[in-house]
Tab-separated table of C-alpha atoms in Angstrom:
chain	number	residue	atom	x	y	z
A	1	UNK	CA	0.353	0.112	0.197
A	2	UNK	CA	1.384	3.370	-0.719
A	3	UNK	CA	2.009	5.350	2.432
A	4	UNK	CA	1.272	8.752	0.710
A	5	UNK	CA	-0.946	10.139	-1.654
A	6	UNK	CA	-1.025	12.862	-4.164
A	7	UNK	CA	-3.864	16.377	-3.743
A	8	UNK	CA	-5.347	15.076	-6.572
A	9	UNK	CA	-5.472	11.289	-5.706
A	10	UNK	CA	-6.671	12.538	-2.332
A	11	UNK	CA	-9.979	14.628	-4.109
A	12	UNK	CA	-10.857	11.241	-5.562
A	13	UNK	CA	-11.004	9.853	-1.957
A	14	UNK	CA	-13.058	12.147	-0.541
A	15	UNK	CA	-15.390	11.928	-3.495
A	16	UNK	CA	-16.122	8.148	-3.461
A	17	UNK	CA	-17.452	5.570	-1.443
A	18	UNK	CA	-15.582	5.666	1.462
A	19	UNK	CA	-13.645	8.847	1.980
A	20	UNK	CA	-10.747	8.840	4.544
A	21	UNK	CA	-10.694	10.262	8.042
A	22	UNK	CA	-8.580	13.984	7.562
A	23	UNK	CA	-6.063	15.128	10.132
A	24	UNK	CA	-5.098	17.636	10.664
A	25	UNK	CA	-1.266	17.939	12.339
A	26	UNK	CA	0.435	21.326	11.763
A	27	UNK	CA	3.009	21.781	13.938
A	28	UNK	CA	6.895	23.269	13.778
A	29	UNK	CA	9.910	23.258	15.747
A	30	UNK	CA	11.919	26.290	16.089
A	31	UNK	CA	14.240	27.911	17.887
A	32	UNK	CA	12.806	30.947	18.302
A	33	UNK	CA	10.568	28.445	19.833
A	34	UNK	CA	13.144	27.198	21.677
A	35	UNK	CA	14.396	30.030	23.110
A	36	UNK	CA	11.191	30.571	24.520
A	37	UNK	CA	9.292	32.927	21.935
A	38	UNK	CA	5.860	32.447	21.420
A	39	UNK	CA	5.395	28.822	19.808
A	40	UNK	CA	3.363	28.185	16.318
A	41	UNK	CA	-0.418	27.638	16.994
A	42	UNK	CA	-1.768	25.032	14.704
A	43	UNK	CA	-4.343	25.023	15.885
A	44	UNK	CA	-5.215	28.888	15.764
A	45	UNK	CA	-4.077	27.574	12.334
A	46	UNK	CA	-6.458	25.219	11.713
A	47	UNK	CA	-9.159	27.786	12.155
A	48	UNK	CA	-7.837	30.186	9.765
A	49	UNK	CA	-8.169	27.514	6.985
A	50	UNK	CA	-8.283	23.691	6.353
A	51	UNK	CA	-9.164	20.675	4.961
A	52	UNK	CA	-12.870	20.107	5.040
A	53	UNK	CA	-13.833	17.992	6.892
A	54	UNK	CA	-10.451	17.943	9.140
A	55	UNK	CA	-10.356	17.531	12.188
A	56	UNK	CA	-6.819	18.866	14.055
A	57	UNK	CA	-4.875	16.495	16.100
A	58	UNK	CA	-2.106	18.343	19.104
A	59	UNK	CA	1.553	16.728	18.355
A	60	UNK	CA	2.373	18.139	21.164
A	61	UNK	CA	-0.854	17.205	23.576
A	62	UNK	CA	-1.632	13.740	21.313
A	63	UNK	CA	1.051	12.347	19.973
A	64	UNK	CA	3.391	13.002	22.076
A	65	UNK	CA	3.300	12.792	26.240
A	66	UNK	CA	4.896	15.476	27.837
A	67	UNK	CA	8.866	16.322	27.645
A	68	UNK	CA	11.096	14.644	30.165
A	69	UNK	CA	14.553	12.059	30.103
A	70	UNK	CA	12.912	10.059	27.701
A	71	UNK	CA	13.029	13.567	25.462
A	72	UNK	CA	11.146	16.011	23.820
A	73	UNK	CA	8.272	13.912	21.771
A	74	UNK	CA	8.041	10.301	24.073
A	75	UNK	CA	5.300	7.995	22.855
A	76	UNK	CA	1.895	9.477	24.091
A	77	UNK	CA	0.283	7.430	26.501
A	78	UNK	CA	-1.906	4.430	24.537
A	79	UNK	CA	-4.448	5.243	25.710
A	80	UNK	CA	-4.843	8.298	25.818
A	81	UNK	CA	-3.503	8.267	22.488
A	82	UNK	CA	-6.476	6.189	21.093
A	83	UNK	CA	-9.376	8.110	22.772
A	84	UNK	CA	-7.666	11.519	20.870
A	85	UNK	CA	-7.646	8.907	17.874
A	86	UNK	CA	-11.467	8.128	18.210
A	87	UNK	CA	-12.838	11.598	19.330
A	88	UNK	CA	-10.313	12.472	15.883
A	89	UNK	CA	-13.536	9.622	14.200
A	90	UNK	CA	-10.551	7.647	12.944
A	91	UNK	CA	-11.902	3.749	13.032
A	92	UNK	CA	-9.456	0.699	12.223
A	93	UNK	CA	-11.600	-0.214	8.906
A	94	UNK	CA	-11.414	3.101	7.856
A	95	UNK	CA	-8.962	4.889	5.670
A	96	UNK	CA	-6.226	7.816	6.999
A	97	UNK	CA	-5.261	11.009	5.801
A	98	UNK	CA	-2.846	12.805	7.674
A	99	UNK	CA	-1.770	16.671	6.762
A	100	UNK	CA	0.462	19.562	7.798
A	101	UNK	CA	2.124	22.590	6.745
A	102	UNK	CA	3.877	21.610	3.619
A	103	UNK	CA	7.480	20.095	5.609
A	104	UNK	CA	5.529	17.007	6.006
A	105	UNK	CA	7.389	15.920	9.656
A	106	UNK	CA	4.109	16.563	12.049
A	107	UNK	CA	2.658	14.289	9.805
A	108	UNK	CA	4.901	11.875	9.795
A	109	UNK	CA	4.672	11.525	13.218
A	110	UNK	CA	0.841	11.295	13.269
A	111	UNK	CA	1.032	8.398	9.945
A	112	UNK	CA	3.813	6.462	11.600
A	113	UNK	CA	1.639	6.270	15.346
A	114	UNK	CA	-1.294	5.512	13.325
A	115	UNK	CA	1.017	2.513	11.447
A	116	UNK	CA	3.245	1.494	14.983
A	117	UNK	CA	-0.630	1.248	16.490
A	118	UNK	CA	-1.996	-0.946	14.142
A	119	UNK	CA	-3.619	1.128	11.874
A	120	UNK	CA	-3.907	-0.702	8.762
A	121	UNK	CA	-4.581	2.132	6.229
A	122	UNK	CA	-2.947	5.206	6.619
A	123	UNK	CA	-1.412	7.962	4.249
A	124	UNK	CA	0.259	10.906	4.127
A	125	UNK	CA	-0.720	14.026	1.902
A	126	UNK	CA	2.565	14.885	-0.303
A	127	UNK	CA	3.174	17.933	-0.067
A	128	UNK	CA	0.470	18.941	2.855
A	129	UNK	CA	-1.667	22.128	3.209
A	130	UNK	CA	0.086	23.951	0.245
A	131	UNK	CA	-0.665	21.376	-2.336
A	132	UNK	CA	-4.105	21.473	-1.721
A	133	UNK	CA	-5.947	23.189	-5.198
A	134	UNK	CA	-9.974	24.315	-3.741
A	135	UNK	CA	-10.594	26.228	-1.140
A	136	UNK	CA	-10.006	26.016	2.269
A	137	UNK	CA	-13.124	25.612	5.136
A	138	UNK	CA	-13.387	27.501	8.364
A	139	UNK	CA	-15.864	25.159	10.523
A	140	UNK	CA	-15.204	22.794	12.875
A	141	UNK	CA	-16.172	19.046	12.701
A	142	UNK	CA	-17.995	17.008	15.426
A	143	UNK	CA	-16.745	13.654	13.994
A	144	UNK	CA	-18.863	9.772	14.836
A	145	UNK	CA	-16.994	9.081	17.409
A	146	UNK	CA	-14.208	5.895	15.839
A	147	UNK	CA	-13.521	2.653	16.633
A	148	UNK	CA	-9.768	2.500	16.762
A	149	UNK	CA	-8.677	0.968	20.131
A	150	UNK	CA	-4.245	0.827	19.533
A	151	UNK	CA	-2.491	-2.147	19.759
A	152	UNK	CA	1.537	-0.846	19.802
A	153	UNK	CA	3.687	-3.381	17.604
A	154	UNK	CA	6.655	-5.508	18.854
A	155	UNK	CA	9.139	-3.577	16.573
A	156	UNK	CA	9.872	-0.529	14.850
A	157	UNK	CA	10.724	0.628	17.899
A	158	UNK	CA	14.395	1.489	19.467
A	159	UNK	CA	15.765	2.584	22.823
A	160	UNK	CA	18.376	4.350	23.901
A	161	UNK	CA	20.312	1.396	24.384
A	162	UNK	CA	19.420	-0.390	21.165
A	163	UNK	CA	20.206	2.425	18.950
A	164	UNK	CA	23.608	2.457	20.204
A	165	UNK	CA	23.310	-1.486	19.198
A	166	UNK	CA	21.405	-1.304	15.738
A	167	UNK	CA	24.711	1.720	14.538
A	168	UNK	CA	26.676	-1.265	15.002
A	169	UNK	CA	24.725	-3.825	13.458
A	170	UNK	CA	23.167	-2.202	10.720
A	171	UNK	CA	22.685	1.770	9.597
A	172	UNK	CA	21.580	4.503	12.083
A	173	UNK	CA	20.081	7.329	10.540
A	174	UNK	CA	20.681	10.848	11.595
A	175	UNK	CA	17.622	12.443	10.206
A	176	UNK	CA	18.707	16.271	11.615
A	177	UNK	CA	20.810	19.038	9.793
A	178	UNK	CA	24.218	18.185	8.821
A	179	UNK	CA	25.503	21.260	11.574
A	180	UNK	CA	23.821	19.392	13.552
A	181	UNK	CA	25.035	15.862	13.511
A	182	UNK	CA	28.804	16.904	13.476
A	183	UNK	CA	27.813	19.118	16.703
A	184	UNK	CA	28.985	22.853	14.856
A	185	UNK	CA	26.296	24.382	16.234
A	186	UNK	CA	23.374	22.454	18.871
A	187	UNK	CA	20.070	24.883	19.184
A	188	UNK	CA	18.291	22.867	21.742
A	189	UNK	CA	19.730	20.181	23.088
A	190	UNK	CA	22.220	19.874	25.858
A	191	UNK	CA	24.928	18.913	23.361
A	192	UNK	CA	25.761	19.114	19.396
A	193	UNK	CA	27.432	15.685	17.595
A	194	UNK	CA	25.131	12.355	16.992
A	195	UNK	CA	25.235	9.514	18.239
A	196	UNK	CA	28.609	7.567	17.076
A	197	UNK	CA	28.384	4.735	14.139
A	198	UNK	CA	25.324	7.082	13.168
A	199	UNK	CA	25.082	7.954	9.385
A	200	UNK	CA	24.352	12.156	8.510
A	201	UNK	CA	21.471	11.654	6.741
A	202	UNK	CA	19.431	15.705	6.379
A	203	UNK	CA	15.183	14.273	6.368
A	204	UNK	CA	15.770	17.456	3.663
A	205	UNK	CA	17.306	16.009	1.451
A	206	UNK	CA	14.518	13.495	0.587
A	207	UNK	CA	12.242	16.744	-0.676
A	208	UNK	CA	11.719	18.662	-3.403
A	209	UNK	CA	12.380	22.211	-3.010
A	210	UNK	CA	7.866	21.890	-3.138
A	211	UNK	CA	8.343	19.820	-0.448
A	212	UNK	CA	6.901	16.498	-2.086
A	213	UNK	CA	8.688	13.628	-2.210
A	214	UNK	CA	11.523	12.946	-4.346
A	215	UNK	CA	10.623	9.470	-7.014
A	216	UNK	CA	10.814	6.671	-5.313
A	217	UNK	CA	13.840	5.109	-6.860
A	218	UNK	CA	15.642	8.597	-6.256
A	219	UNK	CA	15.281	8.167	-2.588
A	220	UNK	CA	16.261	4.181	-2.669
A	221	UNK	CA	19.548	5.635	-4.694
A	222	UNK	CA	19.518	7.853	-1.974
A	223	UNK	CA	19.210	5.318	1.139
A	224	UNK	CA	21.612	2.436	-0.582
A	225	UNK	CA	24.431	5.045	-1.505
A	226	UNK	CA	24.122	5.068	3.207
A	227	UNK	CA	23.999	2.100	3.782
A	228	UNK	CA	20.179	1.923	4.036
A	229	UNK	CA	18.575	-1.582	1.735
A	230	UNK	CA	15.430	-3.283	2.153
A	231	UNK	CA	17.600	-6.570	3.044
A	232	UNK	CA	19.078	-4.481	6.602
A	233	UNK	CA	18.607	-3.448	9.427
A	234	UNK	CA	17.467	0.403	9.753
A	235	UNK	CA	16.979	2.613	12.262
A	236	UNK	CA	15.656	6.442	11.899
A	237	UNK	CA	17.119	9.467	14.795
A	238	UNK	CA	16.830	12.620	14.899
A	239	UNK	CA	15.897	15.858	17.746
A	240	UNK	CA	13.051	14.125	18.983
A	241	UNK	CA	11.069	11.629	16.751
A	242	UNK	CA	9.394	14.001	15.028
A	243	UNK	CA	11.073	14.895	11.245
A	244	UNK	CA	12.935	11.140	11.959
A	245	UNK	CA	9.555	9.884	10.930
A	246	UNK	CA	9.673	11.625	7.940
A	247	UNK	CA	12.812	10.359	7.514
A	248	UNK	CA	11.023	6.755	7.970
A	249	UNK	CA	7.652	7.495	5.965
A	250	UNK	CA	10.953	8.381	3.421
A	251	UNK	CA	12.654	5.297	3.957
A	252	UNK	CA	8.435	3.308	3.587
A	253	UNK	CA	8.457	5.345	-0.153
A	254	UNK	CA	11.813	3.857	-1.454
A	255	UNK	CA	10.004	0.334	-0.138
A	256	UNK	CA	13.133	-0.377	2.853
A	257	UNK	CA	11.398	-0.549	6.747
A	258	UNK	CA	12.541	0.958	9.536
A	259	UNK	CA	12.524	1.567	13.079
A	260	UNK	CA	12.219	5.049	14.594
A	261	UNK	CA	14.457	6.065	17.797
A	262	UNK	CA	11.351	8.164	18.693
A	263	UNK	CA	13.819	9.676	22.300
A	264	UNK	CA	16.059	10.713	19.660
A	265	UNK	CA	19.525	13.098	20.608
A	266	UNK	CA	16.842	14.509	22.726
A	267	UNK	CA	16.872	11.999	25.234
A	268	UNK	CA	20.238	10.765	24.398
A	269	UNK	CA	22.249	13.923	24.832
A	270	UNK	CA	20.036	14.292	28.183
A	271	UNK	CA	22.321	11.403	29.608
A	272	UNK	CA	25.902	12.602	30.403
A	273	UNK	CA	27.060	8.868	30.045
A	274	UNK	CA	26.345	8.517	26.438
A	275	UNK	CA	29.451	8.601	24.356
A	276	UNK	CA	28.989	11.409	21.495
A	277	UNK	CA	31.060	11.695	18.815
A	278	UNK	CA	31.182	14.907	17.080
A	279	UNK	CA	32.858	15.696	13.101
A	280	UNK	CA	31.751	14.414	9.334
A	281	UNK	CA	33.124	11.174	10.785
A	282	UNK	CA	29.583	8.446	12.098
A	283	UNK	CA	32.355	7.681	14.712
């Protein structure tokens, strides 16, 4: 099954006999927010205009638990996540399409969580809201309660020890910007650098200038050049398990399964006993 959907295909699906549930997950993290500036207000952006019928989902409150030792965006409580998805109208037997403001990171986080907890049919709108050609809506829908019951998977999730081991036994990709991987700058977390053995693979290189994913063949070639193939073990981390989810999505477009280290660098770097590598090389 495809993991992304174009705006034109989404229009057709919404007009069909089984229209998907639409989730709006607009969110962004910036250095300004990390420095204490007012955070981006996804709910206000949603109120100003969204895809008709879409329900807003709050990444910080519904797709993550409170920041702490597990990082800035730890896994949400599974029961609370399930309740939030049911309130949004999500059912196991109905397709779901998730979108955000165009970056794709937040939508990918929702996609990953729904897939990890057992939903069989979730896709991300390729290019996000900017790709939508039709008028937006401002009304707030009241969807019928869904029946989705999350059942977390046994695979596809890494903890800190698992990420460290995978960096040695397989391929661990670091989805952050290259300068953060190299330790040249770190605007958010306690220390710059990367998990020893991890390979730099900025998620921004998975998309074109318009925010849409590169063709599957180009993504496959990119990841193979980094050592990641469908035949090996692949993991991804980022700052806090958001842009890393986007890289897992890009790998899925390329046909390469991958696990996500949700705690990511925000968890790893919070423990001074964990090793840190700097510079352009994995070690």
